[in-house]
Amino acid sequence: MPSFRGDMKKVIHIVGARPNFMKVAPIHRAISARTSLRQLVIHTGQHYDAKMSDVFFADLGLPPPEIHLGIGSGSHAEQTAKMMVEMEKVFLQEKPDLVSVVGDVNSTIAAALVTSKLAIPLSHVEAGLRSFERHQPEEINRVVTDRLSDLLLTPSRDADANLLKEGIDPKHIHLVGNVMIDSLLSSKEKADQLPTLKTLGLTPKGYVVATLHRPSNVDNPKLLAGLLGVLMDVAKELPVVFPVHPRTRKMIAEQGLGPKLEQTPGLKLVDPMGYLEFLSVTSQAKLVMTDSGGLQEETTALNVPCLTMREQTERPITVEVGSNEVVGTDPARIREAANRVLSGDFKKGRVPELWDGRTGERIADLYARFLGVETKRAFG
Ligand code: UD1
């Protein structure tokens, strides 16, 4: 571990679940390059399978976490509480000057609660997103984390508007852009060189990518069967690559749906993919069908048509500006939308404002200013 002067200001980054790593990597890199701030990465262990975690550090060039809490899976209360207990010990010992959290997972809210109760400044990257669906755990995580944050860093103007409507003081809100797109843009060239398509027997624009993992979709047997039925139908038209999330794999097994899926020609069930491998398939897909939040943004940045199999999106800019359509969870409606896109009729998106690959730099400069530290290179 590098040695640091005792008087250096310290930022702690919290990561835990798969969608966190690609958000923290560009911030970490920019802080190292532009400031004299000391940084520590704490991994809560919310995701622990190598394919859900380790591979992302390697793919994104993010150094391994200095501290690993090893919390693992559990009920919401159990998982969040265990994280809080362990984080409090670390924060008391490390005395950070700022804690930086990203996204909306349980690791995010756990860190937000501990940080604010210890009166340590808290920054939330990806603040202000709202699905307005309180039954989703992520929505609760977003609302509470934003309420407790001192710096609210937003990816788009709709997020600023949500925060203002909730009475957040505008001086705490900073529109910085979408940090996940920094990772996408800096990794695209490397991803393009991978032989993934060849290995899977696919041709550019000749296949569909599907992902499903939202509890509201996959923990409901009837809904899950309906959505998988759509994927089986689409696979009759064009090959469908379906990297299966552990939660979804478990539900497919419990419902005895595995054999039917595996016997469907054209439907390729694969393990969760690493960051670069997955980018190499999404960027060349004819269509992406998903219930993920991040993938709605990535397809918008790549201008690949995306059908979001949910009733709402907390990322409306991907619909208003980007290539995303929210199609709900009714199989007939999704099938109709997929057929339309496959026959060439889809909306062409644009890339939203400040999704330019420099969000990490803006965040590093903001943290330096907030902590009264000079930046090595001013943002230009
Ligand atoms: C979590 C996030 C969700 C995010 C998703 C990305 C919350 C509330 N949810 O959902 O917002 O979109 O991550 O993947 O934080 N499991 C494994 N291996 C792992 C991790 C999990 O097998 O490495 C299995 C376990 O059976 C676990 C289940 O997946 O119980 C769910 O994991 P959990 O972290 O609770 O939620 P996700 O569904 O992954």
Short mmCIF file of C-alpha atoms and ligand atoms in Angstrom, two decimals:
data_model
loop_
_atom_site.label_atom_id
_atom_site.label_comp_id
_atom_site.label_asym_id
_atom_site.label_seq_id
_atom_site.Cartn_x
_atom_site.Cartn_y
_atom_site.Cartn_z
CA MET A 1 0.00 0.00 0.00
CA PRO A 2 1.41 3.48 -0.79
CA SER A 3 2.47 5.67 2.13
CA PHE A 4 0.68 8.95 2.73
CA ARG A 5 1.37 12.08 4.71
CA GLY A 6 -0.86 12.31 7.78
CA ASP A 7 -2.18 15.76 6.79
CA MET A 8 -3.48 14.66 3.37
CA LYS A 9 -7.23 14.90 2.97
CA LYS A 10 -8.86 11.51 2.53
CA VAL A 11 -11.77 10.34 0.38
CA ILE A 12 -13.37 6.95 0.92
CA HIS A 13 -15.21 5.34 -2.00
CA ILE A 14 -17.82 2.68 -1.32
CA VAL A 15 -18.40 -0.15 -3.79
CA GLY A 16 -20.39 -3.32 -3.31
CA ALA A 17 -22.50 -4.40 -6.23
CA ARG A 18 -21.79 -4.87 -9.93
CA PRO A 19 -23.11 -1.51 -11.17
CA ASN A 20 -20.85 0.40 -8.74
CA PHE A 21 -17.48 -0.50 -10.17
CA MET A 22 -17.79 1.26 -13.53
CA LYS A 23 -18.91 4.44 -11.70
CA VAL A 24 -16.09 4.55 -9.17
CA ALA A 25 -13.24 3.66 -11.59
CA PRO A 26 -13.23 7.00 -13.52
CA ILE A 27 -13.56 9.06 -10.31
CA HIS A 28 -10.68 7.18 -8.69
CA ARG A 29 -8.53 7.61 -11.78
CA ALA A 30 -9.24 11.34 -12.06
CA ILE A 31 -8.61 11.99 -8.36
CA SER A 32 -5.22 10.26 -8.66
CA ALA A 33 -4.30 12.20 -11.78
CA ARG A 34 -5.53 15.66 -10.77
CA THR A 35 -5.40 16.02 -6.99
CA SER A 36 -3.25 15.26 -3.97
CA LEU A 37 -6.19 13.63 -2.20
CA ARG A 38 -5.64 10.28 -0.58
CA GLN A 39 -8.22 7.63 -1.57
CA LEU A 40 -9.40 4.37 -0.08
CA VAL A 41 -11.83 1.96 -1.71
CA ILE A 42 -14.03 -0.10 0.59
CA HIS A 43 -15.80 -3.12 -0.92
CA THR A 44 -18.79 -4.19 1.14
CA GLY A 45 -18.92 -7.65 -0.46
CA GLN A 46 -22.60 -7.28 -1.47
CA HIS A 47 -21.57 -9.00 -4.69
CA TYR A 48 -18.90 -11.63 -4.20
CA ASP A 49 -18.87 -14.03 -7.18
CA ALA A 50 -15.77 -13.40 -9.30
CA LYS A 51 -18.00 -12.78 -12.33
CA MET A 52 -20.05 -10.17 -10.42
CA SER A 53 -17.08 -8.35 -8.89
CA ASP A 54 -13.38 -9.24 -9.38
CA VAL A 55 -13.49 -9.22 -13.18
CA PHE A 56 -14.68 -5.59 -13.11
CA PHE A 57 -11.62 -4.38 -11.19
CA ALA A 58 -9.37 -6.02 -13.76
CA ASP A 59 -11.41 -4.79 -16.76
CA LEU A 60 -11.67 -1.21 -15.50
CA GLY A 61 -8.14 -0.82 -14.17
CA LEU A 62 -9.52 -0.11 -10.70
CA PRO A 63 -6.95 -1.10 -8.04
CA PRO A 64 -8.18 -3.84 -5.69
CA PRO A 65 -10.08 -2.44 -2.70
CA GLU A 66 -7.90 -1.57 0.29
CA ILE A 67 -10.62 -2.85 2.63
CA HIS A 68 -13.06 -5.70 2.03
CA LEU A 69 -15.95 -6.12 4.46
CA GLY A 70 -17.08 -9.52 3.13
CA ILE A 71 -20.76 -9.00 3.99
CA GLY A 72 -22.39 -11.15 1.28
CA SER A 73 -26.10 -11.77 0.67
CA GLY A 74 -29.01 -11.54 3.11
CA SER A 75 -32.38 -9.92 3.64
CA HIS A 76 -32.39 -6.15 3.17
CA ALA A 77 -32.25 -5.43 6.90
CA GLU A 78 -29.62 -8.06 7.55
CA GLN A 79 -27.35 -7.03 4.68
CA THR A 80 -27.68 -3.27 5.28
CA ALA A 81 -27.22 -3.58 9.04
CA LYS A 82 -24.13 -5.79 8.76
CA MET A 83 -22.58 -3.32 6.32
CA MET A 84 -23.32 -0.42 8.67
CA VAL A 85 -21.71 -2.09 11.68
CA GLU A 86 -18.50 -2.86 9.78
CA MET A 87 -18.32 0.48 7.99
CA GLU A 88 -18.69 2.44 11.20
CA LYS A 89 -15.59 0.73 12.61
CA VAL A 90 -13.58 1.54 9.49
CA PHE A 91 -14.74 5.18 9.32
CA LEU A 92 -13.90 5.74 12.99
CA GLN A 93 -10.42 4.42 12.38
CA GLU A 94 -9.76 6.01 8.98
CA LYS A 95 -11.43 9.38 9.70
CA PRO A 96 -12.23 10.27 6.07
CA ASP A 97 -12.81 13.90 5.09
CA LEU A 98 -15.41 12.84 2.52
CA VAL A 99 -17.27 9.62 1.73
CA SER A 100 -18.29 9.16 -1.90
CA VAL A 101 -21.12 6.77 -2.76
CA VAL A 102 -22.57 5.88 -6.16
CA GLY A 103 -25.88 4.58 -7.45
CA ASP A 104 -28.75 3.09 -5.49
CA VAL A 105 -27.79 -0.30 -4.08
CA ASN A 106 -27.89 -1.42 -0.44
CA SER A 107 -24.17 -0.64 -0.05
CA THR A 108 -25.00 2.97 -1.01
CA ILE A 109 -27.67 3.55 1.62
CA ALA A 110 -25.69 1.72 4.33
CA ALA A 111 -22.72 4.01 3.76
CA ALA A 112 -24.94 7.09 3.62
CA LEU A 113 -26.51 6.34 7.00
CA VAL A 114 -23.19 5.65 8.72
CA THR A 115 -21.42 8.64 7.15
CA SER A 116 -24.09 11.17 8.03
CA LYS A 117 -24.45 9.94 11.62
CA LEU A 118 -20.70 10.36 12.09
CA ALA A 119 -21.05 13.91 10.71
CA ILE A 120 -18.67 13.14 7.85
CA PRO A 121 -19.45 14.95 4.56
CA LEU A 122 -21.23 12.67 2.09
CA SER A 123 -21.27 12.85 -1.70
CA HIS A 124 -23.80 10.96 -3.82
CA VAL A 125 -22.85 10.36 -7.43
CA GLU A 126 -25.95 9.71 -9.58
CA ALA A 127 -28.19 11.77 -7.31
CA GLY A 128 -31.73 12.79 -8.19
CA LEU A 129 -32.90 9.79 -10.21
CA ARG A 130 -36.46 8.79 -9.35
CA SER A 131 -38.75 6.03 -10.60
CA PHE A 132 -41.46 7.19 -8.14
CA GLU A 133 -42.04 3.52 -7.33
CA ARG A 134 -41.59 3.13 -3.60
CA HIS A 135 -41.92 -0.66 -3.76
CA GLN A 136 -38.49 -0.82 -5.41
CA PRO A 137 -35.64 -1.07 -2.89
CA GLU A 138 -33.48 1.09 -5.16
CA GLU A 139 -35.98 3.98 -4.99
CA ILE A 140 -35.83 3.98 -1.19
CA ASN A 141 -32.03 3.86 -1.37
CA ARG A 142 -32.01 6.85 -3.75
CA VAL A 143 -34.40 9.03 -1.76
CA VAL A 144 -32.70 8.44 1.61
CA THR A 145 -29.16 8.80 0.26
CA ASP A 146 -30.00 12.09 -1.45
CA ARG A 147 -31.67 13.44 1.66
CA LEU A 148 -28.49 12.80 3.67
CA SER A 149 -25.93 14.00 1.12
CA ASP A 150 -23.90 17.22 1.24
CA LEU A 151 -22.90 16.99 -2.41
CA LEU A 152 -25.53 15.76 -4.87
CA LEU A 153 -23.90 15.03 -8.22
CA THR A 154 -26.45 14.57 -10.98
CA PRO A 155 -26.17 12.92 -14.40
CA SER A 156 -28.88 15.01 -16.13
CA ARG A 157 -31.15 18.03 -15.66
CA ASP A 158 -34.24 15.91 -14.88
CA ALA A 159 -32.40 14.72 -11.76
CA ASP A 160 -31.75 18.35 -10.71
CA ALA A 161 -35.47 19.06 -11.13
CA ASN A 162 -36.44 16.08 -8.93
CA LEU A 163 -34.13 17.25 -6.16
CA LEU A 164 -35.37 20.83 -6.31
CA LYS A 165 -38.95 19.57 -6.09
CA GLU A 166 -38.00 17.69 -2.92
CA GLY A 167 -36.72 20.92 -1.40
CA ILE A 168 -32.99 20.22 -1.66
CA ASP A 169 -30.98 23.45 -1.51
CA PRO A 170 -29.69 24.16 -5.05
CA LYS A 171 -26.24 25.00 -3.70
CA HIS A 172 -25.74 21.29 -2.92
CA ILE A 173 -26.71 20.14 -6.44
CA HIS A 174 -24.03 19.81 -9.14
CA LEU A 175 -24.78 18.67 -12.67
CA VAL A 176 -21.66 16.68 -13.57
CA GLY A 177 -22.88 14.27 -16.26
CA ASN A 178 -22.89 10.49 -16.39
CA VAL A 179 -19.78 8.96 -14.92
CA MET A 180 -20.61 5.45 -16.16
CA ILE A 181 -20.23 6.74 -19.70
CA ASP A 182 -16.61 7.68 -18.88
CA SER A 183 -15.93 3.97 -18.38
CA LEU A 184 -17.78 3.05 -21.54
CA LEU A 185 -15.90 5.53 -23.72
CA SER A 186 -12.49 4.68 -22.28
CA SER A 187 -13.09 0.92 -22.65
CA LYS A 188 -14.78 0.75 -26.04
CA GLU A 189 -11.61 0.30 -28.09
CA LYS A 190 -10.39 -2.54 -25.88
CA ALA A 191 -13.82 -4.17 -25.93
CA ASP A 192 -13.97 -3.96 -29.74
CA GLN A 193 -10.82 -6.07 -29.96
CA LEU A 194 -12.28 -9.00 -28.04
CA PRO A 195 -13.32 -12.10 -29.98
CA THR A 196 -16.62 -12.44 -28.06
CA LEU A 197 -18.91 -12.34 -31.10
CA LYS A 198 -16.90 -14.97 -32.90
CA THR A 199 -16.80 -17.19 -29.81
CA LEU A 200 -20.58 -16.96 -29.48
CA GLY A 201 -21.11 -17.50 -33.22
CA LEU A 202 -22.67 -14.05 -33.73
CA THR A 203 -22.36 -11.37 -36.39
CA PRO A 204 -22.53 -7.58 -35.86
CA LYS A 205 -26.17 -6.38 -35.75
CA GLY A 206 -27.27 -10.00 -36.14
CA TYR A 207 -28.41 -10.72 -32.58
CA VAL A 208 -30.29 -9.45 -29.52
CA VAL A 209 -28.87 -9.04 -25.98
CA ALA A 210 -31.23 -9.67 -23.06
CA THR A 211 -30.81 -9.18 -19.31
CA LEU A 212 -33.31 -9.59 -16.47
CA HIS A 213 -32.67 -9.26 -12.75
CA ARG A 214 -35.16 -6.88 -11.08
CA PRO A 215 -36.86 -8.63 -8.15
CA SER A 216 -40.22 -7.21 -9.35
CA ASN A 217 -39.74 -9.14 -12.62
CA VAL A 218 -37.81 -12.26 -11.72
CA ASP A 219 -39.14 -13.03 -8.23
CA ASN A 220 -42.70 -13.19 -9.61
CA PRO A 221 -43.04 -16.64 -11.25
CA LYS A 222 -45.86 -15.63 -13.61
CA LEU A 223 -44.12 -12.50 -14.80
CA LEU A 224 -40.80 -14.30 -15.15
CA ALA A 225 -42.39 -17.06 -17.25
CA GLY A 226 -44.04 -14.42 -19.48
CA LEU A 227 -40.81 -12.46 -20.02
CA LEU A 228 -38.79 -15.60 -20.73
CA GLY A 229 -41.53 -16.63 -23.16
CA VAL A 230 -40.95 -13.39 -25.07
CA LEU A 231 -37.21 -14.08 -25.23
CA MET A 232 -37.91 -17.57 -26.57
CA ASP A 233 -40.16 -16.05 -29.27
CA VAL A 234 -37.61 -13.40 -30.23
CA ALA A 235 -34.95 -16.13 -30.47
CA LYS A 236 -36.97 -17.62 -33.36
CA GLU A 237 -36.23 -14.43 -35.34
CA LEU A 238 -32.65 -13.67 -34.27
CA PRO A 239 -30.18 -15.24 -31.80
CA VAL A 240 -30.61 -13.90 -28.25
CA VAL A 241 -27.61 -13.74 -25.89
CA PHE A 242 -28.86 -13.87 -22.32
CA PRO A 243 -26.21 -13.49 -19.56
CA VAL A 244 -28.07 -14.76 -16.52
CA HIS A 245 -27.80 -12.87 -13.20
CA PRO A 246 -27.46 -15.14 -10.11
CA ARG A 247 -30.86 -14.02 -8.76
CA THR A 248 -32.49 -14.92 -12.08
CA ARG A 249 -30.63 -18.23 -12.38
CA LYS A 250 -31.93 -19.20 -8.95
CA MET A 251 -35.54 -18.37 -9.89
CA ILE A 252 -35.28 -20.17 -13.25
CA ALA A 253 -34.07 -23.28 -11.42
CA GLU A 254 -36.78 -23.02 -8.75
CA GLN A 255 -39.49 -22.76 -11.40
CA GLY A 256 -38.05 -25.66 -13.40
CA LEU A 257 -37.73 -23.47 -16.49
CA GLY A 258 -34.08 -24.30 -17.25
CA PRO A 259 -34.56 -27.26 -19.65
CA LYS A 260 -37.14 -25.42 -21.78
CA LEU A 261 -34.86 -22.39 -22.13
CA GLU A 262 -31.77 -24.44 -22.85
CA GLN A 263 -33.61 -26.39 -25.54
CA THR A 264 -34.72 -23.23 -27.37
CA PRO A 265 -32.58 -22.91 -30.50
CA GLY A 266 -31.17 -19.40 -30.80
CA LEU A 267 -31.41 -18.61 -27.10
CA LYS A 268 -27.90 -18.56 -25.62
CA LEU A 269 -27.93 -18.63 -21.83
CA VAL A 270 -24.48 -17.64 -20.59
CA ASP A 271 -22.88 -16.75 -17.25
CA PRO A 272 -22.68 -13.08 -16.21
CA MET A 273 -20.06 -11.41 -18.40
CA GLY A 274 -17.17 -9.15 -17.49
CA TYR A 275 -17.35 -5.44 -18.29
CA LEU A 276 -15.35 -5.51 -21.52
CA GLU A 277 -16.90 -8.73 -22.77
CA PHE A 278 -20.40 -7.40 -22.18
CA LEU A 279 -19.61 -4.06 -23.82
CA SER A 280 -18.31 -5.95 -26.85
CA VAL A 281 -21.70 -7.65 -27.28
CA THR A 282 -24.02 -4.74 -26.43
CA SER A 283 -22.25 -2.30 -28.71
CA GLN A 284 -22.86 -4.49 -31.78
CA ALA A 285 -26.38 -5.70 -30.90
CA LYS A 286 -29.37 -5.04 -33.12
CA LEU A 287 -31.51 -4.71 -30.00
CA VAL A 288 -31.09 -4.83 -26.22
CA MET A 289 -33.99 -6.01 -24.04
CA THR A 290 -33.49 -5.36 -20.33
CA ASP A 291 -34.77 -4.33 -16.93
CA SER A 292 -31.39 -2.89 -15.88
CA GLY A 293 -30.91 0.81 -15.13
CA GLY A 294 -27.32 1.11 -16.31
CA LEU A 295 -27.94 -0.65 -19.58
CA GLN A 296 -30.59 1.93 -20.54
CA GLU A 297 -27.82 4.53 -20.29
CA GLU A 298 -25.15 2.48 -22.02
CA THR A 299 -27.39 1.75 -25.01
CA THR A 300 -28.21 5.46 -25.20
CA ALA A 301 -24.48 6.29 -25.32
CA LEU A 302 -23.96 3.58 -27.96
CA ASN A 303 -27.14 4.51 -29.88
CA VAL A 304 -28.32 0.89 -29.81
CA PRO A 305 -32.13 0.37 -29.60
CA CYS A 306 -33.19 -0.64 -26.09
CA LEU A 307 -36.54 -1.97 -24.86
CA THR A 308 -36.89 -1.62 -21.10
CA MET A 309 -39.14 -4.27 -19.61
CA ARG A 310 -40.42 -2.21 -16.68
CA GLU A 311 -43.37 0.09 -16.06
CA GLN A 312 -41.22 3.16 -15.29
CA THR A 313 -37.71 4.39 -15.71
CA GLU A 314 -35.75 6.54 -13.27
CA ARG A 315 -33.66 7.54 -16.27
CA PRO A 316 -36.20 9.43 -18.48
CA ILE A 317 -33.44 11.15 -20.45
CA THR A 318 -32.68 7.80 -22.10
CA VAL A 319 -36.22 7.88 -23.51
CA GLU A 320 -36.52 11.62 -24.21
CA VAL A 321 -33.09 11.94 -25.84
CA GLY A 322 -31.68 8.44 -26.17
CA SER A 323 -32.56 5.18 -27.88
CA ASN A 324 -34.58 3.66 -25.02
CA GLU A 325 -38.29 2.75 -24.98
CA VAL A 326 -40.10 1.69 -21.81
CA VAL A 327 -42.40 -1.14 -22.88
CA GLY A 328 -43.78 -2.46 -19.59
CA THR A 329 -44.01 -6.13 -18.69
CA ASP A 330 -46.95 -7.32 -20.78
CA PRO A 331 -45.53 -10.03 -23.08
CA ALA A 332 -47.75 -9.09 -26.04
CA ARG A 333 -46.63 -5.46 -25.92
CA ILE A 334 -42.95 -6.37 -25.60
CA ARG A 335 -43.20 -8.88 -28.47
CA GLU A 336 -44.81 -6.25 -30.71
CA ALA A 337 -42.10 -3.69 -29.87
CA ALA A 338 -39.30 -6.23 -30.46
CA ASN A 339 -40.77 -7.24 -33.84
CA ARG A 340 -40.98 -3.59 -34.83
CA VAL A 341 -37.32 -2.92 -33.95
CA LEU A 342 -36.15 -6.11 -35.66
CA SER A 343 -37.97 -5.07 -38.82
CA GLY A 344 -35.95 -1.84 -38.81
CA ASP A 345 -38.48 0.57 -37.29
CA PHE A 346 -36.89 2.16 -34.21
CA LYS A 347 -36.13 5.60 -32.84
CA LYS A 348 -32.68 7.05 -33.38
CA GLY A 349 -31.30 8.59 -30.22
CA ARG A 350 -28.77 11.25 -29.39
CA VAL A 351 -26.20 11.37 -26.60
CA PRO A 352 -27.33 13.56 -23.67
CA GLU A 353 -25.52 16.66 -22.50
CA LEU A 354 -22.32 16.01 -20.46
CA TRP A 355 -22.22 12.28 -21.18
CA ASP A 356 -18.83 13.08 -22.64
CA GLY A 357 -16.31 10.90 -20.84
CA ARG A 358 -15.11 13.73 -18.56
CA THR A 359 -17.49 13.38 -15.62
CA GLY A 360 -14.81 11.75 -13.44
CA GLU A 361 -12.60 14.82 -13.97
CA ARG A 362 -15.42 17.18 -13.03
CA ILE A 363 -16.06 15.16 -9.88
CA ALA A 364 -12.36 15.09 -8.92
CA ASP A 365 -12.14 18.88 -9.30
CA LEU A 366 -15.32 19.34 -7.28
CA TYR A 367 -14.03 17.15 -4.44
CA ALA A 368 -10.73 19.03 -4.43
CA ARG A 369 -12.56 22.37 -4.24
CA PHE A 370 -14.89 21.08 -1.53
CA LEU A 371 -11.94 19.89 0.57
CA GLY A 372 -9.84 23.00 -0.08
CA VAL A 373 -7.18 21.15 -2.05
CA GLU A 374 -5.62 22.45 -5.25
CA THR A 375 -6.06 20.52 -8.48
CA LYS A 376 -2.96 19.71 -10.49
CA ARG A 377 -4.71 20.55 -13.76
CA ALA A 378 -7.77 22.73 -13.89
CA PHE A 379 -10.62 21.24 -15.86
CA GLY A 380 -10.65 22.75 -19.34
C1 UD1 B 1 -28.38 -5.63 -6.55
C2 UD1 B 1 -29.00 -4.25 -6.37
C3 UD1 B 1 -29.65 -3.82 -7.68
C4 UD1 B 1 -28.66 -3.90 -8.82
C5 UD1 B 1 -28.09 -5.31 -8.89
C6 UD1 B 1 -27.07 -5.45 -9.98
C7 UD1 B 1 -29.88 -3.72 -4.13
C8 UD1 B 1 -31.10 -3.57 -3.32
N1 UD1 B 1 -30.04 -4.26 -5.35
O1 UD1 B 1 -29.43 -6.53 -6.82
O2 UD1 B 1 -30.09 -2.49 -7.55
O3 UD1 B 1 -29.31 -3.57 -10.03
O4 UD1 B 1 -27.47 -5.60 -7.63
O5 UD1 B 1 -26.64 -6.76 -10.11
O6 UD1 B 1 -28.81 -3.36 -3.69
N2 UD1 B 1 -25.87 -13.49 -5.61
C9 UD1 B 1 -24.90 -14.38 -6.02
N3 UD1 B 1 -23.63 -13.91 -6.21
C10 UD1 B 1 -23.29 -12.61 -5.99
C11 UD1 B 1 -24.28 -11.72 -5.57
C12 UD1 B 1 -25.57 -12.16 -5.38
O7 UD1 B 1 -25.15 -15.55 -6.23
O8 UD1 B 1 -22.11 -12.26 -6.19
C13 UD1 B 1 -27.26 -13.97 -5.45
C14 UD1 B 1 -27.61 -14.30 -4.02
O9 UD1 B 1 -28.46 -15.41 -4.04
C15 UD1 B 1 -28.39 -13.08 -3.56
C16 UD1 B 1 -29.06 -12.65 -4.85
O10 UD1 B 1 -28.15 -12.97 -5.89
O11 UD1 B 1 -29.26 -13.38 -2.54
C17 UD1 B 1 -29.37 -11.18 -4.89
O12 UD1 B 1 -28.24 -10.38 -4.61
P1 UD1 B 1 -28.42 -8.91 -3.98
O13 UD1 B 1 -27.11 -8.22 -3.87
O14 UD1 B 1 -29.25 -9.00 -2.76
O15 UD1 B 1 -29.32 -8.17 -5.03
P2 UD1 B 1 -29.25 -8.10 -6.61
O16 UD1 B 1 -30.47 -8.75 -7.15
O17 UD1 B 1 -27.93 -8.55 -7.14
#
